[in-house]
Structures are given as structure tokens and as C-alpha cells.
Short mmCIF file of C-alpha atoms in Angstrom, two decimals:
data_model
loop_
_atom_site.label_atom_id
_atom_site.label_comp_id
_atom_site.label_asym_id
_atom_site.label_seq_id
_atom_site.Cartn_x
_atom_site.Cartn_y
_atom_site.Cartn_z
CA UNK A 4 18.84 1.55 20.96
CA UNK A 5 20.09 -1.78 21.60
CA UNK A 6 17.76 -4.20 23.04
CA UNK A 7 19.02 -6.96 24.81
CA UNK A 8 16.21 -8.10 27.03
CA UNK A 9 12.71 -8.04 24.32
CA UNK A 10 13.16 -9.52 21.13
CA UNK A 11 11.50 -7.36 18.35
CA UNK A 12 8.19 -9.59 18.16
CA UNK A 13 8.25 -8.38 21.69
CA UNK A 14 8.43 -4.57 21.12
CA UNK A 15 5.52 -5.26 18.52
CA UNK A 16 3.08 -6.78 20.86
CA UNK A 17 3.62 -4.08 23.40
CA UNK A 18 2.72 -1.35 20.87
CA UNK A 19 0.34 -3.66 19.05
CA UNK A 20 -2.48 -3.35 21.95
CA UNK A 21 -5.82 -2.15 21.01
CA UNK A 22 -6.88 1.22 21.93
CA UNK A 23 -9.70 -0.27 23.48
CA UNK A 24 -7.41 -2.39 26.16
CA UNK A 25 -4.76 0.43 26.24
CA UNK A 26 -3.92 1.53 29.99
CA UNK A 27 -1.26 4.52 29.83
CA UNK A 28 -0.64 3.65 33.45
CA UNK A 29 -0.15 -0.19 33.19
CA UNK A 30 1.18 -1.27 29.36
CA UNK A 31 5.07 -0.10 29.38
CA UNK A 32 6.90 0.04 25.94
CA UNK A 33 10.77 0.35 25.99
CA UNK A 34 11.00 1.81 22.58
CA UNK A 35 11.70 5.18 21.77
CA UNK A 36 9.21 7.27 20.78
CA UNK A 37 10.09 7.57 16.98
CA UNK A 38 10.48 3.10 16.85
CA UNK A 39 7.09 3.30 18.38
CA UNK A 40 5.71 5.66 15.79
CA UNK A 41 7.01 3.37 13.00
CA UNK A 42 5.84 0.18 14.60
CA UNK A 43 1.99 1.89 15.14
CA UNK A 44 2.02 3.32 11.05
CA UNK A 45 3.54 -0.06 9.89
CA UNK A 46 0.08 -1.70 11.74
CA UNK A 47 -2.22 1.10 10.01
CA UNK A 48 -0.50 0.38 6.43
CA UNK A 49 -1.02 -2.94 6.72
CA UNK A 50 -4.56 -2.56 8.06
CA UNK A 51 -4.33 -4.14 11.82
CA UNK A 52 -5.44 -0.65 13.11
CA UNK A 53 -7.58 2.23 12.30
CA UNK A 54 -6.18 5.42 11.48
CA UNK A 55 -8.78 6.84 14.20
CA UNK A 56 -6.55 4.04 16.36
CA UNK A 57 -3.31 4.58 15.01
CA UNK A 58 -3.99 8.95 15.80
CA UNK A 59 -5.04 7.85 19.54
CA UNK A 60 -1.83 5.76 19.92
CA UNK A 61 0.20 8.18 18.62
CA UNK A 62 -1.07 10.70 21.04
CA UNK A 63 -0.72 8.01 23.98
CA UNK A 64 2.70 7.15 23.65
CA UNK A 65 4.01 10.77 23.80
CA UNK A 66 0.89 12.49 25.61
CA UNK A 67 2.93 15.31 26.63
CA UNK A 68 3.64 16.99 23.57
CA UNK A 69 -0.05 17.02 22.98
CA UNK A 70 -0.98 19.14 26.72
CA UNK A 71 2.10 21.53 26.00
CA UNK A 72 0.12 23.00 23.49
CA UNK A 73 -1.82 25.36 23.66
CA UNK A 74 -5.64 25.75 24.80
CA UNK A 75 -7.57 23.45 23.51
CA UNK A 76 -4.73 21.20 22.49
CA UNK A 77 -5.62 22.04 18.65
CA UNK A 78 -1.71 21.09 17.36
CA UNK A 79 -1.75 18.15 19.24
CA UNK A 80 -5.07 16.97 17.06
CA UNK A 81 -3.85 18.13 13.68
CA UNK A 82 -0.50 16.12 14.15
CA UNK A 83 -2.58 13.14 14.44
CA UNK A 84 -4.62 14.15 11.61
CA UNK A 85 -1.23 14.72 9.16
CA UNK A 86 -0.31 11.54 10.56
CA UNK A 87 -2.69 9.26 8.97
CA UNK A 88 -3.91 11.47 6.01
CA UNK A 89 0.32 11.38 5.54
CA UNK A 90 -0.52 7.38 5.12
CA UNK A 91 -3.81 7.62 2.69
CA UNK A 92 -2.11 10.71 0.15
CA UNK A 93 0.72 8.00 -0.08
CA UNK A 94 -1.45 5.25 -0.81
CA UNK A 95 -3.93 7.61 -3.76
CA UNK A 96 -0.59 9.05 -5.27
CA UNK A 97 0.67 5.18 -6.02
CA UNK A 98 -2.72 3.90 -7.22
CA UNK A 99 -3.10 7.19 -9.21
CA UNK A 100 0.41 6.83 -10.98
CA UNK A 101 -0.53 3.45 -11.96
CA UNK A 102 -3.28 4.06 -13.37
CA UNK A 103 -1.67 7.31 -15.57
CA UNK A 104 1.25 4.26 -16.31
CA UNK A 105 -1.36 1.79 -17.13
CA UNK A 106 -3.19 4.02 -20.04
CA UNK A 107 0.00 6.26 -20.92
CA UNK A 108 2.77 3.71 -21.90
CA UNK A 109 3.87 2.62 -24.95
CA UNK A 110 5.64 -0.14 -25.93
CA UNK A 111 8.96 1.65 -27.90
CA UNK A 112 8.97 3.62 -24.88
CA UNK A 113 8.46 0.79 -22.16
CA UNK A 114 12.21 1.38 -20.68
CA UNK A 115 11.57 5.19 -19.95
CA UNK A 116 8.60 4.78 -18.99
CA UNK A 117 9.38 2.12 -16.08
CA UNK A 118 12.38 4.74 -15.37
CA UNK A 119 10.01 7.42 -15.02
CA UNK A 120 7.71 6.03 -12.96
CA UNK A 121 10.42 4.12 -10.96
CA UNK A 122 11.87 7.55 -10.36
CA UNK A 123 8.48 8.84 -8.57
CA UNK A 124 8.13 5.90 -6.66
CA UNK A 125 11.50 6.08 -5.16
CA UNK A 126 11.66 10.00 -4.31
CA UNK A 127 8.53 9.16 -2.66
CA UNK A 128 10.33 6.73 -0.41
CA UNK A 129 13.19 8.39 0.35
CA UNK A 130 11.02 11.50 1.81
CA UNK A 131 8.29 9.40 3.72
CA UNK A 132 10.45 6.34 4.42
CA UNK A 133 9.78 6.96 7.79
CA UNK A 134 6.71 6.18 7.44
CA UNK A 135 7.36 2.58 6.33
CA UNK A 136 4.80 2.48 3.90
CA UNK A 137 6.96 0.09 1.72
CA UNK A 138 7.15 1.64 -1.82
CA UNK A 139 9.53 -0.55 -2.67
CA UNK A 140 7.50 -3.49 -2.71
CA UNK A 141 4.99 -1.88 -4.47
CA UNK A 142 6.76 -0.64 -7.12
CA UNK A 143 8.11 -4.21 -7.60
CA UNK A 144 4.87 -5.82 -7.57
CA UNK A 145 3.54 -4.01 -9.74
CA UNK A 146 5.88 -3.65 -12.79
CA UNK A 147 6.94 -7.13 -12.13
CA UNK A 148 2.85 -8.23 -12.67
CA UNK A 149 2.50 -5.73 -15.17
CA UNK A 150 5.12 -7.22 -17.33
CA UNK A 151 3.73 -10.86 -16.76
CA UNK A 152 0.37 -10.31 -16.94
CA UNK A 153 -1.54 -9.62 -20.04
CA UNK A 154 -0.90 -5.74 -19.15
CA UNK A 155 2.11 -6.31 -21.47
CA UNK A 156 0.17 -7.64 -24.22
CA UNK A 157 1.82 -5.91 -27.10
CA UNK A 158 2.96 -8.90 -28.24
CA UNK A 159 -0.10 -10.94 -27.97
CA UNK A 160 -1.32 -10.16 -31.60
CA UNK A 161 1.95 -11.33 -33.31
CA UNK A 162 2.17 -15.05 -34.35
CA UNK A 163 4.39 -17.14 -31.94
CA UNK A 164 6.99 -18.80 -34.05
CA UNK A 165 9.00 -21.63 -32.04
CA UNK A 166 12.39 -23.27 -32.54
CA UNK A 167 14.20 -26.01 -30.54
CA UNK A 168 17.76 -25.91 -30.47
CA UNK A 169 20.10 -29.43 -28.98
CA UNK A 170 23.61 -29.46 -27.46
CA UNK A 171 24.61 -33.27 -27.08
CA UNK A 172 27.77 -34.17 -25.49
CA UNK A 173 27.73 -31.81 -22.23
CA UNK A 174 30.83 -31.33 -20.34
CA UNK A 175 32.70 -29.88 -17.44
CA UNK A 176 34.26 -26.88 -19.77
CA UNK A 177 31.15 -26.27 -21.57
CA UNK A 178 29.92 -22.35 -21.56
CA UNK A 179 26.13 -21.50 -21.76
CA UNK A 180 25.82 -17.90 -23.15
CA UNK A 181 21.59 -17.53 -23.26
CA UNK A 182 20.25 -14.08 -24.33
CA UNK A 183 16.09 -13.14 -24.42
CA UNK A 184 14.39 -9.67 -24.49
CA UNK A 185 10.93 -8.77 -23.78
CA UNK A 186 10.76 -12.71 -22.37
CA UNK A 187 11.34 -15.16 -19.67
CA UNK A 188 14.22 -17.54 -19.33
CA UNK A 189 13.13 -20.74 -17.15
CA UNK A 190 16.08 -23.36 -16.48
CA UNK A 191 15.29 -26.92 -15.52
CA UNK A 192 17.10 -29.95 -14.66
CA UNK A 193 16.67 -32.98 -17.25
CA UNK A 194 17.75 -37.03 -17.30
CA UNK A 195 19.69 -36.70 -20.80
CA UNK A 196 23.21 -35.78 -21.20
CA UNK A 197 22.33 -32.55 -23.70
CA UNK A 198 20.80 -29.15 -23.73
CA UNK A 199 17.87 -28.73 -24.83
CA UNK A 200 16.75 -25.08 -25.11
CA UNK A 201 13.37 -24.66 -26.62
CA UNK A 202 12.69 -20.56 -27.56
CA UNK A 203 10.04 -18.49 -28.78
CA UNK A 204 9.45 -15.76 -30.73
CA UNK A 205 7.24 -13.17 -31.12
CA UNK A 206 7.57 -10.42 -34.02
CA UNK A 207 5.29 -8.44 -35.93
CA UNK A 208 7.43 -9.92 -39.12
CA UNK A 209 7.90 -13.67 -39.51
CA UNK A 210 11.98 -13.60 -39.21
CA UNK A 211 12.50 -15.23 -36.36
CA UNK A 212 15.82 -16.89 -38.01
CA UNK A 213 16.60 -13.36 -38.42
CA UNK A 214 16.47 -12.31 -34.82
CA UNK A 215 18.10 -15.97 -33.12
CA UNK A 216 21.96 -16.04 -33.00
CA UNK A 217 23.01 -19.32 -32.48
CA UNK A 218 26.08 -20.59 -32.67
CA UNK A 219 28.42 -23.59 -30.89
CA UNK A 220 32.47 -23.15 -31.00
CA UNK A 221 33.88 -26.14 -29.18
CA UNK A 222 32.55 -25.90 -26.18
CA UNK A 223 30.96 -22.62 -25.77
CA UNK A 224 26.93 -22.14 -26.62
CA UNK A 225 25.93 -19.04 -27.71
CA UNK A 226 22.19 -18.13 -28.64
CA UNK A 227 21.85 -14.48 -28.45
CA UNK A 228 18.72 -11.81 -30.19
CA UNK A 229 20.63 -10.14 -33.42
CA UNK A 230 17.28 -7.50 -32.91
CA UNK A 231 15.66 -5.42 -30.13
CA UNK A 232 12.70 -3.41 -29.79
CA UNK A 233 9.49 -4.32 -30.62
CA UNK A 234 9.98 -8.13 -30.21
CA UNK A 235 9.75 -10.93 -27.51
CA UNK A 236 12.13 -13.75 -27.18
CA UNK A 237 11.69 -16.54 -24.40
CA UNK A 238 13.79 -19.60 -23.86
CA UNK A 239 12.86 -22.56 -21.76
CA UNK A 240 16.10 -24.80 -21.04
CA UNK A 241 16.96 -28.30 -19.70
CA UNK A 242 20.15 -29.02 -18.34
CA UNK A 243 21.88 -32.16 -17.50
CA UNK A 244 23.07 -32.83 -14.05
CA UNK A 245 27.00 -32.13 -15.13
CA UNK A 246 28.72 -29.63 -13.94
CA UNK A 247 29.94 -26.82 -16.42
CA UNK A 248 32.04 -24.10 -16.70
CA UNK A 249 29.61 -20.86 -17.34
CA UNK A 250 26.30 -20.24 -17.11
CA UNK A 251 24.90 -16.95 -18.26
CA UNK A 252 21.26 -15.58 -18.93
CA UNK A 253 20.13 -12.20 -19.71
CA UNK A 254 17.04 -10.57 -20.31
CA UNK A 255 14.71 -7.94 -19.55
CA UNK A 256 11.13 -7.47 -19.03
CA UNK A 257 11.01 -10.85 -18.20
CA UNK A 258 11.60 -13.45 -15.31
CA UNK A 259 14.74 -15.81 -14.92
CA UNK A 260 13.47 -18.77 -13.00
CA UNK A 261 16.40 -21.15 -12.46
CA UNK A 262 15.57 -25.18 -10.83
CA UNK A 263 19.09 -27.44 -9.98
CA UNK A 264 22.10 -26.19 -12.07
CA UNK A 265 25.50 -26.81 -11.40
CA UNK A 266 28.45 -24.67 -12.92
CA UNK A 267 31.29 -22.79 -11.68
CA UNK A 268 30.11 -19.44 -12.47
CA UNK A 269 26.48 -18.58 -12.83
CA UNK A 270 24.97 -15.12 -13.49
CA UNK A 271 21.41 -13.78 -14.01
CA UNK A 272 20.53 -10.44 -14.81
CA UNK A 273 17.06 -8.90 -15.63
CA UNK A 274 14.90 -5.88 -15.39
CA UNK A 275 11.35 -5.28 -14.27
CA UNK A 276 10.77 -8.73 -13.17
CA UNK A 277 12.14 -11.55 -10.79
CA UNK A 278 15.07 -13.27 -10.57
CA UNK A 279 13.81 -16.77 -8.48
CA UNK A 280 17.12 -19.40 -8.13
CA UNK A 281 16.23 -22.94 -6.46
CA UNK A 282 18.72 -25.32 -5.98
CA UNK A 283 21.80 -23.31 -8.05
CA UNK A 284 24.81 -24.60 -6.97
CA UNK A 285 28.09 -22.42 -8.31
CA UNK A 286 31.66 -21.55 -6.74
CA UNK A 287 30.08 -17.69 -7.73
CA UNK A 288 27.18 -16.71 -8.15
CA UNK A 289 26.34 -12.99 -9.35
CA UNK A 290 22.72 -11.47 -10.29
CA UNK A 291 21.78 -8.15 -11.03
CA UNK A 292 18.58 -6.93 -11.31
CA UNK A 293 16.16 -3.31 -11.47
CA UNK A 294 12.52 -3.65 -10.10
CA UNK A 295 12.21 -7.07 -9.27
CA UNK A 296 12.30 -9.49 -6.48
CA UNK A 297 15.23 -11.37 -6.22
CA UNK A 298 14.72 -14.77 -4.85
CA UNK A 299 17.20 -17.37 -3.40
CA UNK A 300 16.40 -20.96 -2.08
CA UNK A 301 18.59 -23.88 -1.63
CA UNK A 302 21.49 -21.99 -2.84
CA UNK A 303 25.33 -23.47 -2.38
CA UNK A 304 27.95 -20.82 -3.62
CA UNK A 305 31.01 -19.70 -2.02
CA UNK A 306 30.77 -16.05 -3.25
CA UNK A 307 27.41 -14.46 -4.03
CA UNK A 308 26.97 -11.41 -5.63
CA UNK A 309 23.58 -9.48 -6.06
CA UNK A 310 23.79 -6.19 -7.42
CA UNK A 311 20.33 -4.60 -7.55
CA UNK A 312 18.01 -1.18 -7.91
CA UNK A 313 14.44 -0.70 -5.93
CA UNK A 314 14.77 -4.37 -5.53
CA UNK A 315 13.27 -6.58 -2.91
CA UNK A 316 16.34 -9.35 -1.88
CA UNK A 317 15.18 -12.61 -0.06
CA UNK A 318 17.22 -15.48 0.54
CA UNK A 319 16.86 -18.69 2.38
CA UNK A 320 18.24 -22.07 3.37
CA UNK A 321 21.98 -21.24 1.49
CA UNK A 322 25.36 -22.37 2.23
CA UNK A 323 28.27 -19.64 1.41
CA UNK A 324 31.41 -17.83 2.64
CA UNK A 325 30.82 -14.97 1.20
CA UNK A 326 27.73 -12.60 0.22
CA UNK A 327 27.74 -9.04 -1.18
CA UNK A 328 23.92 -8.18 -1.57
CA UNK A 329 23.23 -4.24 -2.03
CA UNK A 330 19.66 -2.78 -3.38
CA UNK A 331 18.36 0.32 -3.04
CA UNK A 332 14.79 1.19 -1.53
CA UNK A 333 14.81 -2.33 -1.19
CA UNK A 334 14.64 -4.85 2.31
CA UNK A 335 17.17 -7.57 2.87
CA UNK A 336 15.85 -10.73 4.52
CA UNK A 337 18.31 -13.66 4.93
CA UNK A 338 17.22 -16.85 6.55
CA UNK A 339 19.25 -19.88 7.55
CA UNK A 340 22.94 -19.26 6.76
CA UNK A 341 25.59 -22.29 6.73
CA UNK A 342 28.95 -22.91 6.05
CA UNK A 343 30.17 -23.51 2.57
CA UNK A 344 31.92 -27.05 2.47
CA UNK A 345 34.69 -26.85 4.98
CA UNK A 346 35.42 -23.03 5.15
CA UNK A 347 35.03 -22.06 8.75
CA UNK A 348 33.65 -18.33 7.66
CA UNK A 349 30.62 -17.12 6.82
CA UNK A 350 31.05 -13.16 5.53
CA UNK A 351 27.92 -10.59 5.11
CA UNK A 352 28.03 -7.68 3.48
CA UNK A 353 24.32 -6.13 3.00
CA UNK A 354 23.41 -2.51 2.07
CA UNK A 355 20.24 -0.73 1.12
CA UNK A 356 18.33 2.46 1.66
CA UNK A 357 14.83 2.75 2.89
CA UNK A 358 14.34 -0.05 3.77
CA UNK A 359 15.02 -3.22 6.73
CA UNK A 360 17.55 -5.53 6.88
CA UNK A 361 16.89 -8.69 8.80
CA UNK A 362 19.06 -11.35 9.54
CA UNK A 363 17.59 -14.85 11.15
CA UNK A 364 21.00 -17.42 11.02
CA UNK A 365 18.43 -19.87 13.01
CA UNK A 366 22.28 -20.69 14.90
CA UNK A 367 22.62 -24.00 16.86
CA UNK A 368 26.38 -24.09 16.27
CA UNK A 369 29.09 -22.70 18.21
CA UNK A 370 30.08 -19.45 15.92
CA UNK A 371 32.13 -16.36 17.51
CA UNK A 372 30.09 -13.53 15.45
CA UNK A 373 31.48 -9.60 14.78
CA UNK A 374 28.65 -6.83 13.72
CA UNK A 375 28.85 -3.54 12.49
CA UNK A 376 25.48 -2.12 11.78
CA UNK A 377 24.34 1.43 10.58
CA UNK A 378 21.17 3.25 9.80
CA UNK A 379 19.71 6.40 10.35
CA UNK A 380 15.98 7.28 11.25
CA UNK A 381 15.80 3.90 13.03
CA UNK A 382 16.57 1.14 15.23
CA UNK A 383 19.56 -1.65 15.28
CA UNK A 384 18.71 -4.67 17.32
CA UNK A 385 21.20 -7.49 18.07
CA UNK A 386 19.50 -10.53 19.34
CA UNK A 387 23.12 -12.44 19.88
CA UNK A 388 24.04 -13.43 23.32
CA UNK A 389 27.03 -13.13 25.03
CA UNK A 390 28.19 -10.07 22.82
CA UNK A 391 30.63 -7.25 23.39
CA UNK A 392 30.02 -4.25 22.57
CA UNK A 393 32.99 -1.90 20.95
CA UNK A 394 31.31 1.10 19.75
CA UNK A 395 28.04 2.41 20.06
CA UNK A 396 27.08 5.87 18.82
CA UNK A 397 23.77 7.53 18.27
CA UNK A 398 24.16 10.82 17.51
CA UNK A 399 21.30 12.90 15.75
CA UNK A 400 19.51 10.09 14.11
CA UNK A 401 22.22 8.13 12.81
CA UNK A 402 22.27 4.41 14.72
CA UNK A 403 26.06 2.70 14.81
CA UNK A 404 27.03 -0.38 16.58
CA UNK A 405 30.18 -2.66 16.74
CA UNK A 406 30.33 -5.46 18.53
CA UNK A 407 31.91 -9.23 18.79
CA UNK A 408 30.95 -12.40 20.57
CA UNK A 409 32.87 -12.64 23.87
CA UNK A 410 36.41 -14.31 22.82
CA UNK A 411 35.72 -14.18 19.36
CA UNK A 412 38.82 -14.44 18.19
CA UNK A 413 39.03 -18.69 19.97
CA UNK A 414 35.92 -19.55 17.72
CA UNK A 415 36.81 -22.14 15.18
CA UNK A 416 33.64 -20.94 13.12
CA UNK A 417 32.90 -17.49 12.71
CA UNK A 418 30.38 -15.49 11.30
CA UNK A 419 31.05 -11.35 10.36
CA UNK A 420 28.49 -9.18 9.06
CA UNK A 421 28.72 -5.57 8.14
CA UNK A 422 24.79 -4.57 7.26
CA UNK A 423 24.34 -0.45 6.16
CA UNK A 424 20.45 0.97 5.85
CA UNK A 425 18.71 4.30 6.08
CA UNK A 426 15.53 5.36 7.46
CA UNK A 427 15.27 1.15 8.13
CA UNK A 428 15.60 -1.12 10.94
CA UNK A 429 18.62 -3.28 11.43
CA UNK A 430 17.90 -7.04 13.06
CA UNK A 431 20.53 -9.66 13.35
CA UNK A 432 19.39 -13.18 15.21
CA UNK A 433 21.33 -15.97 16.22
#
């Protein structure tokens, strides 16, 4: 369905109506029945309605179904009743997996475990995604705090031994090669012209010299972990405001938290945590992450990259030309899109599965803009005026739609996105 007269915050407040003020003959929803079922079990999951509520509503938007049956209308009544027990089982099966995670793991088998559980989580999803009970998110909140809280405290008994390493002299070819496990890497902008990357380490020996690999060949820094298992290494580094060549971190089971860096290429790459960037500024910029939220703010890079699994992916405020951003289970939120330097193209591509993909460009400018959208299970709304549409198909429950601003091909500026979900809604704004 393409909606061209409500606005999505629209649809919402139509179904959103108490069943105490609801008036079958005088409240009028244009969604389809299956939109409106997601919109009323999105308000019960997140607690704005009863599931006595939520059973009624259901019921009242497609009333017939219910007086076809037979008698005494018995089906009609146990629908509702699947309906929000559907929503509770979901709920008790995550808490109670947590809890089996929570006592069962152990620490040489962290990765497997995560995968395990992971696993669960996301088979759940795909076969109640309809439901939009939003797994996703808590599967990421919940390793992500799990492996920052004192939940992962494995390494709390072992001494924390702490070493400071200095690269004076920073210039425009420089390459910064950083490397932690079981740790955080946090990146902050300093006054001095060095690096300064401070790093700690936790072992149950007392070889940290042992385990830290570092090493400077003209103008590439390296500081790696020669050791992995049962160990945590964290860096904290301060970065001049130069420009450099490379910048490269990788962890896992720990957060990369990045504040004002400027390089040509810059990649981040974790797992079971977040991946926050504020203020990066690189020609490319490429992260990659597994159960975590990925995090973008204040971002200028021509070409962004974000490769990611049962990963949340939120970006705002960013200048580009080009972003590739696919998850999986996973929404896609971009805020506030604007041109990269003088390139007169902005290029999206977005994919995901089970899961929304939302698209607010907050557009004052005059940008021609050319959409092709796809999902299955769910809705695609296009809140762009003055559009033309090519190709609309909705066959089954799979959702397609091309379409272009009205003499697209005259705008200086232009903005094309390509966006690909399933059993999620698709909403682009201008």
C-alpha cells in the first residue's frame, strides 16, 4: 500500500484509539488489515495497550471474520486469545533463555555460546516477525550489557597490568593497526602532535609483554595480542588532529567508541557489543559488526560501509555519497542525510530482514529522488511529493515499488535509494 495522503504517525493514531473511545461506525483506518494488526501488537509489546485491548481491537478492525464463525463465535475468541498469549510465550521464552545463558556459559566457550543463543533468538524472529516483537533489539541489548557489565566478570579476579605506549611525529601517511580481545577500544581526540595509546591487560599469568605486539616500521603502528583466550586487552587512544592514512581497530567482546578522527580509511569491527563513531571523518569508512548496535553521529565519509549480523544500525546527522548498510534481523534508521563536499549524489543501499527500515532525509533542498523498495509481510510508505510511480506490485505478500521524482533526470542534486526488508516496514521521508 502506498500512502500518499496520512503520514505513518497518522496511521498510528487512527489505530492507537482506546477501546474505550473506539466507535466502529465513526473512527476510519486506511490500513490494511494485516498493517493494522502489526501497528495494534507493536502498542501491546511496548505496553500502551492491554492484551484484553489489543484482543478487542483485533476483533474490531476485521469484525467479520469473527460472525462467520460459527455459533457462538468460539474461533473468533480463541484467535484473539493466540494473539496475545503469541506475544507473552515470546516474551517468557527470551527471559527464560537468558537466564539458562546467564548460569550456563563459560568463559572458553563464550563465542559458541553467544552463537547458540544468537541462533534461538533469530529463528524466533524470523517465524513471529510479524509480530514485531523486536528480538533483535533484545538480543543486542542484552549480550551487548552482558559483556559490559560485571556479567562478564571472568576477568575481574586477575591483576590489571597497564602499559602506555607513544608515537611522536604523526603524519599524513601514518597507519594505525590497533588490535584488543575480550576489551574495549575508545579513541579520542588530543592537543599534542603524538599517539598516545594507553592499554590494559588482564591475564591469569603476569605476561602481559608476552601477549602486546608492538611494533613501529616507518610509518605504520602496529600493536596487536600475540595470545587469545582467556585474556582481556583494552586500549584507550588519543589522536592528534592530523589527518592519516589508516585507521584500523579490532576487537571482540568489547565496544569501539570512536570521538573526532580524521584518516582516509577507517574501519571498526567488533562482536557482541557496539560500535558508537562521533565525529569520524574518512574518504571510507567500513565497520562490521555481530550483536551490537552500530552507532553513527556526525559522520563525513564519501563511501560507508557497514557490514553487520542481528545488528541494530542507526545513523544520524552524516554527509556521504555513498552508503552500503546491510544487517540481518536488524532495523535501519537514517536521519539527516547531506551531500559529501561538492558531489551532487547521495546513494542508499540498505538491506535487512525482520526488521524496519526508515529513512527521515529532513529535505529542504531541491533533490530529484529515485526509490526502489521491497519487503514482504508489510507495508512500503513513500512520504516524497511530487513522485512518479514506475512499478508497483503486490502480489501475495511481497510489497515492490519504483518510483522517481517528477523530471528527475533535470535535478542538479539527486538522491537514489534502493532499501530491501522482510516481514518489516519500509518508510522513506523527504
Amino acid at each position: 500500500m502506498i500512502n500518499a495522503r496520512l503520514g505513518k504517525k497518522d496511521e498510528i493514531n487512527v489505530c492507537k484509539l482506546k477501546i474505550s473511545a473506539w466507535d466502529e461506525e465513526e473512527a476510519v483506518c486506511i490500513m490494511s488489515i494485516s498493517e493494522e494488526r502489526m501497528f495494534i501488537l507493536k502498542m501491546l509489546e511496548e505496553g500502551k495497550i492491554t492484551s484484553e485491548e489489543a484482543a478487542r481491537l483485533l476483533e474490531a478492525i476485521d469484525p467479520d471474520k469473527g460472525t462467520a464463525d460459527s455459533g457462538s463465535g468460539f474461533k473468533a475468541q480463541q484467535r484473539k486469545t493466540n494473539f496475545a498469549d503469541e506475544v507473552s510465550k515470546v516474551r517468557d521464552k527470551l527471559n527464560e533463555w537468558k537466564k539458562e545463558f546467564k548460569k550456563n556459559y563459560n568463559q572458553k566457550d563464550f563465542e559458541r555460546a553467544v552463537d547458540e543463543f544468537s541462533s534461538k533468538v533469530e529463528k524466533l524472529g524470523k517465524n513471529l516477525a510479524y509480530t514485531t516483537i523486536g528480538v533483535a533489539d533484545k538480543l543486542v541489548d542484552f549480550i551487548s550489557s552482558f559483556v559490559e557489565t560485571n556479567s562478564f566478570n571472568v576477568f575481574g579476579k586477575y591483576k590489571a597490568t597497564n602499559r602506555v605506549f607513544e608515537v611522536p611525529d604523526v603524519n599524513e601517511d601514518m597507519e594505525l593497526n590497533i588490535e584488543a580481545i575480550n576489551g574495549h577500544i575508545l579513541v579520542k581526540k588530543h592537543m599534542e602532535n603524538k599517539v598516545i595509546i594507553r592499554t590494559t591487560v588482564k591475564s591469569p599469568a603476569d605476561n602481559a609483554d608476552e601477549i602486546l605486539d608492538f611494533s613501529r616500521e616507518e610509518n605504520k603502528v602496529t600493536l596487536k595480542c600475540n595470545k587469545i583466550g582467556n585474556i582481556s586487552v583494552s586500549h584507550e587512544i588519543f589522536l592528534p588532529s592530523v589527518k592519516v592514512k589508516n585507521i584500523s581497530l579490532v576487537t571482540k567482546n568489547g565496544k569501539v567508541y570512536v570521538e573526532d578522527s580524521i584518516s582516509e580509511n577507517f574501519e571498526a569491527v567488533t562482536s557482541n557489543s557496539n560500535v558508537d563513531l562521533m565525529g569520524v571523518n574518512g574518504d571510507k569508512i567500513n565497520v562490521s559488526n555481530k550483536n551490537g548496535r552500530i552507532n553513527f553521529g556526525y559522520i563525513i565519509g564519501k563511501d560507508i560501509n557497514i557490514d553487520a549480523v542481528n545488528s541494530v544500525i542507526e545513523i544520524r546527522q552524516i554527509k556521504t555519497t555513498n552508503i552500503n548498510a546491510s544487517t540481518r534481523n536488524g532495523r535501519i534508521f537514517i536521519e539527516n542525510v547531506h551531500n559529501h563536499n561538492d558531489d551532487p549524489n547521495i546513494n542508499m543501499n540498505l538491506k535487512t530482514s525482520s526488521a524496519d527500515i526508515k529513512v527521515n532525509m529532513n529535505d529542504m533542498e531541491k533533490r530529484g529522488y529515485k526509490i526502489k523498495a521491497q519487503t514482504t509481510h508489510a507495508e512500503i510508505n513513500l512520504l516524497i511529493p511530487e513522485m512518479t510511480y514506475r512499478n508497483i506490485s503486490k502480489q501475495m505478500s511481497s510489497n515492490f515499488v519504483e518510483a522517481d521524482s517528477d523530471g528527475y533526470d533535470d535535478y542538479i542534486n539527486k538522491v537514489n535509494i534502493v532499501a530491501e526488508t522482510t516481514n518489516g516496514n519500509i518508510e522513506i521521508v523527504k
